[in-house]
Amino acid sequence: MKLKGLKAILSFPMLALASAAIAPTAQAADLVRLGNLKFAHYGAVAYMKEIAPKCNLKIEERVFAKGLDIVPAIIAGEIDVSASALEAAISGRASGVPVYLVGGFAKGGVRIVGRPDLNIHSIADLKGKKVGVTRGGPQEILLFTELAKNKLTWSDKPGKDVQIMYMGYPDLNQALLAKEIDAMSQSEPYATQAMHKKYGAEIMKPYDTPLGEPVRALVMTEKMYKEKRDVAARFMQCFVMATRQFIADPKLAEKYVRESMFKNQVTSDDYQDAMNNASFTESITTEHVQQTTDYMMKYNIGRMATPPAAKDWVKLDLLEAAQKSVSSK
C-alpha cells in the first residue's frame, strides 16, 4: 500500500504537466484593422477599440485625412473595415475595390458657412463667390444639390456662377479665416468651430433636398465578410454596443471625443453644437445608398464610369444579427 501511495504521489506532477499540455489555451483576440476619420460624429466608431476585448477582438485604428484616402489602404490589404462618407465608399466600389457596405454610423454633420463680413444669408447669395469644399464627401454632393436647387451653375474653373475651391477639411477653415474663400461646405466640428471663433456664420444645414440628411457608411472588405464570418459578426456586435453606449451616455461620448480624439482642442460648446447637427446611428438603407449613387452620377461626383447598384453590395445581414444579439443580452 505504501509503495502504491508513493507511486501515486510521484506520478501526480507528471499528470498535472500532461493535463496542462493538452488543456486548451485562452483564444487570442482577433485583430481587425480599422480605417477612420477625425470628426465628432465618428466618435462611436473610434470608441470600438476601447471595448473590443468584450468581443474578443483587438481593433487597431488608423486615422485618415479623408474617406477617399482609405481606398488605397484597402486595396493594399492594410484595412479590414473603414468608416467614411458614403460617397467615398460608393466611389471605391465603383473603381473595383472589393468591399461591402455593412452599416451606417452617423447622420447629418454638414453645414454651409460663410464669411460674416459678406452677409451671405442664403444659397442664392453665393452667386459670384468662391466656395470651398472637400472632394468626395457629403459636403460636396449636398452643396451641388443646393446650388442646382437655386439654379446656380458651378465649376472649379472661373466663369460659372460659383467657383468651387477644393481643399482638405482643416484647410477650409484656414482659407475662410484668411478670406481666400467666401464660404465653405464643411463637416463638424470644423464648421461649428469657425462660427464660435467668429470668422464663420451659418448659411444653412443643407438637408432640404431629396437626399435629406447624409448617412456615413461602415464598409468591410469582401474577404473579411466571406472568409472571417465569426470575426465579422463580433465586430458588428462591438459596433452596435459602442453606438448604443454613446447614445445612452452623452457625457461619455463628449468626454471621449473631446479628450481622446481631439486632445481637448474642441471645447464643450464646440462639441455640443456640432452634435446638435449630427447624430449617432447604426442603420442605413439600400434605398439611401442608391439615391446617393444616382445623385453622384447626376453631378459627376467621383467620375464613375459604371456606378455600383446598391442591391449588389449593401449587405446588412451581419448588422441585423448583431442588433438582435446585443438587444437580447
GROMACS .gro file of C-alpha atoms in nm:
model
  329
    1MET     CA    1   0.000   0.000   0.000
    2LYS     CA    2   0.285   0.236   0.092
    3LEU     CA    3   0.458   0.165  -0.240
    4LYS     CA    4   0.138   0.232  -0.438
    5GLY     CA    5   0.085   0.556  -0.247
    6LEU     CA    6   0.441   0.667  -0.319
    7LYS     CA    7   0.397   0.593  -0.688
    8ALA     CA    8   0.077   0.794  -0.693
    9ILE     CA    9   0.246   1.091  -0.527
   10LEU     CA   10   0.543   1.076  -0.762
   11SER     CA   11   0.321   1.049  -1.069
   12PHE     CA   12   0.097   1.344  -0.973
   13PRO     CA   13   0.331   1.619  -1.110
   14MET     CA   14   0.365   1.429  -1.437
   15LEU     CA   15  -0.014   1.401  -1.466
   16ALA     CA   16  -0.051   1.772  -1.392
   17LEU     CA   17   0.206   1.862  -1.658
   18ALA     CA   18   0.039   1.636  -1.910
   19SER     CA   19  -0.300   1.786  -1.834
   20ALA     CA   20  -0.160   2.136  -1.871
   21ALA     CA   21  -0.009   2.043  -2.204
   22ILE     CA   22  -0.338   1.925  -2.350
   23ALA     CA   23  -0.562   2.186  -2.183
   24PRO     CA   24  -0.693   2.443  -2.434
   25THR     CA   25  -0.530   2.784  -2.400
   26ALA     CA   26  -0.737   3.103  -2.396
   27GLN     CA   27  -0.806   3.207  -2.754
   28ALA     CA   28  -0.609   3.513  -2.862
   29ALA     CA   29  -0.814   3.817  -2.959
   30ASP     CA   30  -0.872   3.850  -3.333
   31LEU     CA   31  -0.719   4.157  -3.496
   32VAL     CA   32  -0.933   4.394  -3.702
   33ARG     CA   33  -0.766   4.689  -3.877
   34LEU     CA   34  -1.000   4.990  -3.883
   35GLY     CA   35  -0.974   5.299  -4.101
   36ASN     CA   36  -1.144   5.605  -3.951
   37LEU     CA   37  -1.171   5.984  -3.985
   38LYS     CA   38  -1.138   6.256  -3.720
   39PHE     CA   39  -1.486   6.404  -3.682
   40ALA     CA   40  -1.718   6.439  -3.383
   41HIS     CA   41  -1.980   6.207  -3.527
   42TYR     CA   42  -1.719   5.934  -3.594
   43GLY     CA   43  -1.668   5.901  -3.218
   44ALA     CA   44  -1.861   5.578  -3.158
   45VAL     CA   45  -1.656   5.403  -3.427
   46ALA     CA   46  -1.334   5.521  -3.262
   47TYR     CA   47  -1.465   5.406  -2.923
   48MET     CA   48  -1.496   5.048  -3.051
   49LYS     CA   49  -1.127   4.986  -2.987
   50GLU     CA   50  -1.183   5.058  -2.616
   51ILE     CA   51  -1.450   4.788  -2.573
   52ALA     CA   52  -1.315   4.545  -2.833
   53PRO     CA   53  -1.190   4.294  -2.567
   54LYS     CA   54  -1.555   4.230  -2.469
   55CYS     CA   55  -1.597   4.079  -2.816
   56ASN     CA   56  -1.257   3.904  -2.807
   57LEU     CA   57  -1.121   4.150  -3.061
   58LYS     CA   58  -0.824   4.380  -3.089
   59ILE     CA   59  -0.907   4.680  -3.305
   60GLU     CA   60  -0.619   4.880  -3.449
   61GLU     CA   61  -0.741   5.221  -3.564
   62ARG     CA   62  -0.570   5.422  -3.836
   63VAL     CA   63  -0.694   5.777  -3.890
   64PHE     CA   64  -0.700   5.920  -4.244
   65ALA     CA   65  -0.738   6.278  -4.369
   66LYS     CA   66  -1.045   6.198  -4.580
   67GLY     CA   67  -1.253   5.900  -4.686
   68LEU     CA   68  -1.103   5.868  -5.034
   69ASP     CA   69  -0.758   5.823  -4.874
   70ILE     CA   70  -0.871   5.495  -4.718
   71VAL     CA   71  -0.935   5.332  -5.055
   72PRO     CA   72  -0.567   5.267  -5.145
   73ALA     CA   73  -0.511   5.117  -4.798
   74ILE     CA   74  -0.800   4.875  -4.852
   75ILE     CA   75  -0.663   4.780  -5.195
   76ALA     CA   76  -0.320   4.720  -5.038
   77GLY     CA   77  -0.475   4.484  -4.783
   78GLU     CA   78  -0.393   4.713  -4.488
   79ILE     CA   79  -0.752   4.784  -4.374
   80ASP     CA   80  -1.035   4.540  -4.297
   81VAL     CA   81  -1.316   4.783  -4.212
   82SER     CA   82  -1.349   5.155  -4.275
   83ALA     CA   83  -1.574   5.438  -4.162
   84SER     CA   84  -1.615   5.714  -4.418
   85ALA     CA   85  -1.851   5.927  -4.619
   86LEU     CA   86  -2.097   5.719  -4.818
   87GLU     CA   87  -1.981   5.896  -5.134
   88ALA     CA   88  -1.622   5.780  -5.080
   89ALA     CA   89  -1.744   5.425  -5.026
   90ILE     CA   90  -1.950   5.436  -5.346
   91SER     CA   91  -1.656   5.575  -5.543
   92GLY     CA   92  -1.432   5.300  -5.407
   93ARG     CA   93  -1.677   5.026  -5.502
   94ALA     CA   94  -1.722   5.180  -5.848
   95SER     CA   95  -1.347   5.166  -5.904
   96GLY     CA   96  -1.342   4.794  -5.825
   97VAL     CA   97  -1.246   4.794  -5.456
   98PRO     CA   98  -1.379   4.463  -5.314
   99VAL     CA   99  -1.591   4.592  -5.025
  100TYR     CA  100  -1.942   4.555  -4.890
  101LEU     CA  101  -2.139   4.826  -4.713
  102VAL     CA  102  -2.240   4.671  -4.380
  103GLY     CA  103  -2.390   4.957  -4.178
  104GLY     CA  104  -2.436   5.328  -4.122
  105PHE     CA  105  -2.292   5.504  -3.818
  106ALA     CA  106  -2.381   5.876  -3.826
  107LYS     CA  107  -2.632   6.117  -3.978
  108GLY     CA  108  -2.606   6.486  -4.061
  109GLY     CA  109  -2.283   6.663  -3.970
  110VAL     CA  110  -2.270   6.912  -4.261
  111ARG     CA  111  -2.309   7.290  -4.251
  112ILE     CA  112  -2.262   7.561  -4.514
  113VAL     CA  113  -2.082   7.855  -4.354
  114GLY     CA  114  -1.994   8.198  -4.496
  115ARG     CA  115  -1.777   8.494  -4.404
  116PRO     CA  116  -1.970   8.719  -4.161
  117ASP     CA  117  -1.847   9.040  -4.332
  118LEU     CA  118  -2.013   8.938  -4.661
  119ASN     CA  119  -2.364   8.898  -4.512
  120ILE     CA  120  -2.437   8.578  -4.703
  121HIS     CA  121  -2.779   8.464  -4.583
  122SER     CA  122  -2.886   8.212  -4.850
  123ILE     CA  123  -2.752   7.983  -5.121
  124ALA     CA  124  -2.865   8.239  -5.380
  125ASP     CA  125  -2.622   8.487  -5.222
  126LEU     CA  126  -2.332   8.261  -5.323
  127LYS     CA  127  -2.353   8.385  -5.682
  128GLY     CA  128  -2.017   8.534  -5.778
  129LYS     CA  129  -1.848   8.380  -5.474
  130LYS     CA  130  -1.570   8.126  -5.411
  131VAL     CA  131  -1.691   7.829  -5.210
  132GLY     CA  132  -1.455   7.575  -5.056
  133VAL     CA  133  -1.533   7.205  -5.010
  134THR     CA  134  -1.351   6.876  -4.966
  135ARG     CA  135  -1.382   6.641  -5.262
  136GLY     CA  136  -1.569   6.312  -5.231
  137GLY     CA  137  -1.783   6.362  -4.919
  138PRO     CA  138  -2.143   6.455  -4.840
  139GLN     CA  139  -2.036   6.821  -4.816
  140GLU     CA  140  -1.973   6.820  -5.191
  141ILE     CA  141  -2.290   6.648  -5.308
  142LEU     CA  142  -2.512   6.847  -5.070
  143LEU     CA  143  -2.353   7.175  -5.184
  144PHE     CA  144  -2.410   7.091  -5.551
  145THR     CA  145  -2.769   6.982  -5.482
  146GLU     CA  146  -2.840   7.315  -5.309
  147LEU     CA  147  -2.674   7.515  -5.590
  148ALA     CA  148  -2.880   7.328  -5.851
  149LYS     CA  149  -3.197   7.385  -5.649
  150ASN     CA  150  -3.123   7.760  -5.663
  151LYS     CA  151  -3.048   7.741  -6.037
  152LEU     CA  152  -2.681   7.837  -5.993
  153THR     CA  153  -2.401   7.697  -6.209
  154TRP     CA  154  -2.062   7.597  -6.068
  155SER     CA  155  -1.714   7.482  -6.167
  156ASP     CA  156  -1.366   7.461  -6.020
  157LYS     CA  157  -1.266   7.697  -6.303
  158PRO     CA  158  -1.371   8.065  -6.330
  159GLY     CA  159  -1.668   8.152  -6.548
  160LYS     CA  160  -1.966   7.996  -6.368
  161ASP     CA  161  -2.194   8.147  -6.103
  162VAL     CA  162  -1.995   7.985  -5.823
  163GLN     CA  163  -1.627   7.888  -5.827
  164ILE     CA  164  -1.553   7.570  -5.632
  165MET     CA  165  -1.226   7.553  -5.440
  166TYR     CA  166  -1.122   7.201  -5.338
  167MET     CA  167  -0.914   7.154  -5.023
  168GLY     CA  168  -0.885   6.943  -4.708
  169TYR     CA  169  -1.114   6.986  -4.407
  170PRO     CA  170  -0.878   7.186  -4.177
  171ASP     CA  171  -0.753   7.388  -4.477
  172LEU     CA  172  -1.107   7.509  -4.545
  173ASN     CA  173  -1.122   7.682  -4.208
  174GLN     CA  174  -0.784   7.844  -4.262
  175ALA     CA  175  -0.892   7.965  -4.608
  176LEU     CA  176  -1.215   8.111  -4.470
  177LEU     CA  177  -1.024   8.282  -4.188
  178ALA     CA  178  -0.773   8.426  -4.437
  179LYS     CA  179  -1.062   8.535  -4.665
  180GLU     CA  180  -0.925   8.324  -4.951
  181ILE     CA  181  -1.274   8.177  -4.991
  182ASP     CA  182  -1.613   8.338  -4.926
  183ALA     CA  183  -1.794   8.032  -4.791
  184MET     CA  184  -1.744   7.662  -4.729
  185SER     CA  185  -1.947   7.344  -4.714
  186GLN     CA  186  -1.788   7.184  -4.410
  187SER     CA  187  -1.812   6.889  -4.174
  188GLU     CA  188  -1.850   6.904  -3.796
  189PRO     CA  189  -1.694   7.010  -3.566
  190TYR     CA  190  -1.492   7.230  -3.805
  191ALA     CA  191  -1.799   7.425  -3.919
  192THR     CA  192  -1.903   7.493  -3.560
  193GLN     CA  193  -1.551   7.600  -3.462
  194ALA     CA  194  -1.548   7.861  -3.741
  195MET     CA  195  -1.875   8.000  -3.607
  196HIS     CA  196  -1.759   8.005  -3.244
  197LYS     CA  197  -1.439   8.184  -3.341
  198LYS     CA  198  -1.645   8.444  -3.530
  199TYR     CA  199  -1.487   8.402  -3.874
  200GLY     CA  200  -1.780   8.194  -3.999
  201ALA     CA  201  -2.159   8.241  -3.995
  202GLU     CA  202  -2.413   7.970  -4.072
  203ILE     CA  203  -2.584   7.995  -4.408
  204MET     CA  204  -2.775   7.669  -4.374
  205LYS     CA  205  -2.777   7.300  -4.287
  206PRO     CA  206  -2.821   7.153  -4.637
  207TYR     CA  207  -3.083   6.886  -4.568
  208ASP     CA  208  -3.384   7.025  -4.757
  209THR     CA  209  -3.326   6.828  -5.079
  210PRO     CA  210  -3.441   6.474  -5.167
  211LEU     CA  211  -3.113   6.343  -5.020
  212GLY     CA  212  -3.212   6.462  -4.673
  213GLU     CA  213  -2.950   6.406  -4.403
  214PRO     CA  214  -2.642   6.219  -4.526
  215VAL     CA  215  -2.563   5.885  -4.361
  216ARG     CA  216  -2.198   5.782  -4.317
  217ALA     CA  217  -2.100   5.430  -4.422
  218LEU     CA  218  -1.930   5.140  -4.247
  219VAL     CA  219  -1.755   4.932  -4.514
  220MET     CA  220  -1.600   4.585  -4.480
  221THR     CA  221  -1.372   4.401  -4.721
  222GLU     CA  222  -1.531   4.113  -4.910
  223LYS     CA  223  -1.251   3.892  -4.778
  224MET     CA  224  -1.342   3.956  -4.416
  225TYR     CA  225  -1.715   3.931  -4.483
  226LYS     CA  226  -1.683   3.597  -4.665
  227GLU     CA  227  -1.383   3.427  -4.501
  228LYS     CA  228  -1.393   3.552  -4.140
  229ARG     CA  229  -1.763   3.540  -4.064
  230ASP     CA  230  -1.721   3.490  -3.691
  231VAL     CA  231  -1.478   3.783  -3.660
  232ALA     CA  232  -1.704   3.997  -3.881
  233ALA     CA  233  -2.006   3.909  -3.667
  234ARG     CA  234  -1.825   4.001  -3.343
  235PHE     CA  235  -1.701   4.325  -3.498
  236MET     CA  236  -2.057   4.426  -3.582
  237GLN     CA  237  -2.169   4.336  -3.229
  238CYS     CA  238  -1.893   4.564  -3.098
  239PHE     CA  239  -2.012   4.839  -3.332
  240VAL     CA  240  -2.370   4.813  -3.207
  241MET     CA  241  -2.254   4.807  -2.843
  242ALA     CA  242  -2.033   5.117  -2.887
  243THR     CA  243  -2.303   5.310  -3.070
  244ARG     CA  244  -2.572   5.231  -2.815
  245GLN     CA  245  -2.338   5.321  -2.531
  246PHE     CA  246  -2.269   5.663  -2.687
  247ILE     CA  247  -2.639   5.726  -2.746
  248ALA     CA  248  -2.730   5.620  -2.392
  249ASP     CA  249  -2.448   5.816  -2.226
  250PRO     CA  250  -2.393   6.155  -2.399
  251LYS     CA  251  -2.141   6.259  -2.131
  252LEU     CA  252  -1.922   5.957  -2.209
  253ALA     CA  253  -1.950   6.038  -2.582
  254GLU     CA  254  -1.845   6.401  -2.528
  255LYS     CA  255  -1.558   6.312  -2.296
  256TYR     CA  256  -1.420   6.051  -2.536
  257VAL     CA  257  -1.448   6.266  -2.848
  258ARG     CA  258  -1.306   6.580  -2.689
  259GLU     CA  259  -1.026   6.420  -2.486
  260SER     CA  260  -0.925   6.105  -2.674
  261MET     CA  261  -0.993   6.207  -3.035
  262PHE     CA  262  -0.931   6.583  -3.031
  263LYS     CA  263  -0.691   6.608  -2.733
  264ASN     CA  264  -0.902   6.891  -2.583
  265GLN     CA  265  -0.871   7.105  -2.896
  266VAL     CA  266  -1.252   7.100  -2.917
  267THR     CA  267  -1.444   7.282  -2.644
  268SER     CA  268  -1.760   7.154  -2.480
  269ASP     CA  269  -1.959   7.420  -2.670
  270ASP     CA  270  -1.795   7.312  -2.998
  271TYR     CA  271  -1.892   6.951  -2.933
  272GLN     CA  272  -2.248   7.027  -2.820
  273ASP     CA  273  -2.322   7.249  -3.120
  274ALA     CA  274  -2.158   7.005  -3.361
  275MET     CA  275  -2.368   6.715  -3.230
  276ASN     CA  276  -2.683   6.929  -3.247
  277ASN     CA  277  -2.619   6.899  -3.621
  278ALA     CA  278  -2.535   6.527  -3.623
  279SER     CA  279  -2.640   6.204  -3.455
  280PHE     CA  280  -2.505   5.855  -3.397
  281THR     CA  281  -2.691   5.571  -3.568
  282GLU     CA  282  -2.648   5.204  -3.656
  283SER     CA  283  -2.852   5.185  -3.970
  284ILE     CA  284  -2.853   5.273  -4.336
  285THR     CA  285  -3.090   5.167  -4.614
  286THR     CA  286  -3.024   5.027  -4.959
  287GLU     CA  287  -3.258   5.298  -5.092
  288HIS     CA  288  -3.047   5.580  -4.943
  289VAL     CA  289  -2.730   5.430  -5.091
  290GLN     CA  290  -2.891   5.401  -5.436
  291GLN     CA  291  -3.029   5.755  -5.423
  292THR     CA  292  -2.688   5.893  -5.327
  293THR     CA  293  -2.530   5.697  -5.613
  294ASP     CA  294  -2.782   5.844  -5.858
  295TYR     CA  295  -2.707   6.199  -5.742
  296MET     CA  296  -2.334   6.138  -5.768
  297MET     CA  297  -2.384   6.039  -6.131
  298LYS     CA  298  -2.606   6.340  -6.191
  299TYR     CA  299  -2.338   6.582  -6.073
  300ASN     CA  300  -2.036   6.378  -6.189
  301ILE     CA  301  -1.904   6.325  -5.837
  302GLY     CA  302  -1.645   6.050  -5.822
  303ARG     CA  303  -1.628   6.038  -6.203
  304MET     CA  304  -1.774   5.688  -6.208
  305ALA     CA  305  -1.786   5.511  -6.543
  306THR     CA  306  -2.010   5.236  -6.405
  307PRO     CA  307  -2.193   5.319  -6.082
  308PRO     CA  308  -2.244   5.023  -5.845
  309ALA     CA  309  -2.602   4.911  -5.790
  310ALA     CA  310  -2.673   4.934  -5.417
  311LYS     CA  311  -2.851   4.596  -5.410
  312ASP     CA  312  -2.530   4.425  -5.523
  313TRP     CA  313  -2.302   4.545  -5.243
  314VAL     CA  314  -2.514   4.659  -4.947
  315LYS     CA  315  -2.506   4.363  -4.705
  316LEU     CA  316  -2.695   4.436  -4.383
  317ASP     CA  317  -2.737   4.078  -4.255
  318LEU     CA  318  -2.446   4.100  -4.010
  319LEU     CA  319  -2.580   4.428  -3.872
  320GLU     CA  320  -2.929   4.287  -3.824
  321ALA     CA  321  -2.790   3.979  -3.648
  322ALA     CA  322  -2.572   4.198  -3.424
  323GLN     CA  323  -2.866   4.421  -3.332
  324LYS     CA  324  -3.070   4.115  -3.227
  325SER     CA  325  -2.775   3.967  -3.037
  326VAL     CA  326  -2.698   4.285  -2.840
  327SER     CA  327  -3.068   4.351  -2.769
  328SER     CA  328  -3.111   4.003  -2.622
  329LYS     CA  329  -2.822   4.041  -2.372
   0.00000   0.00000   0.00000
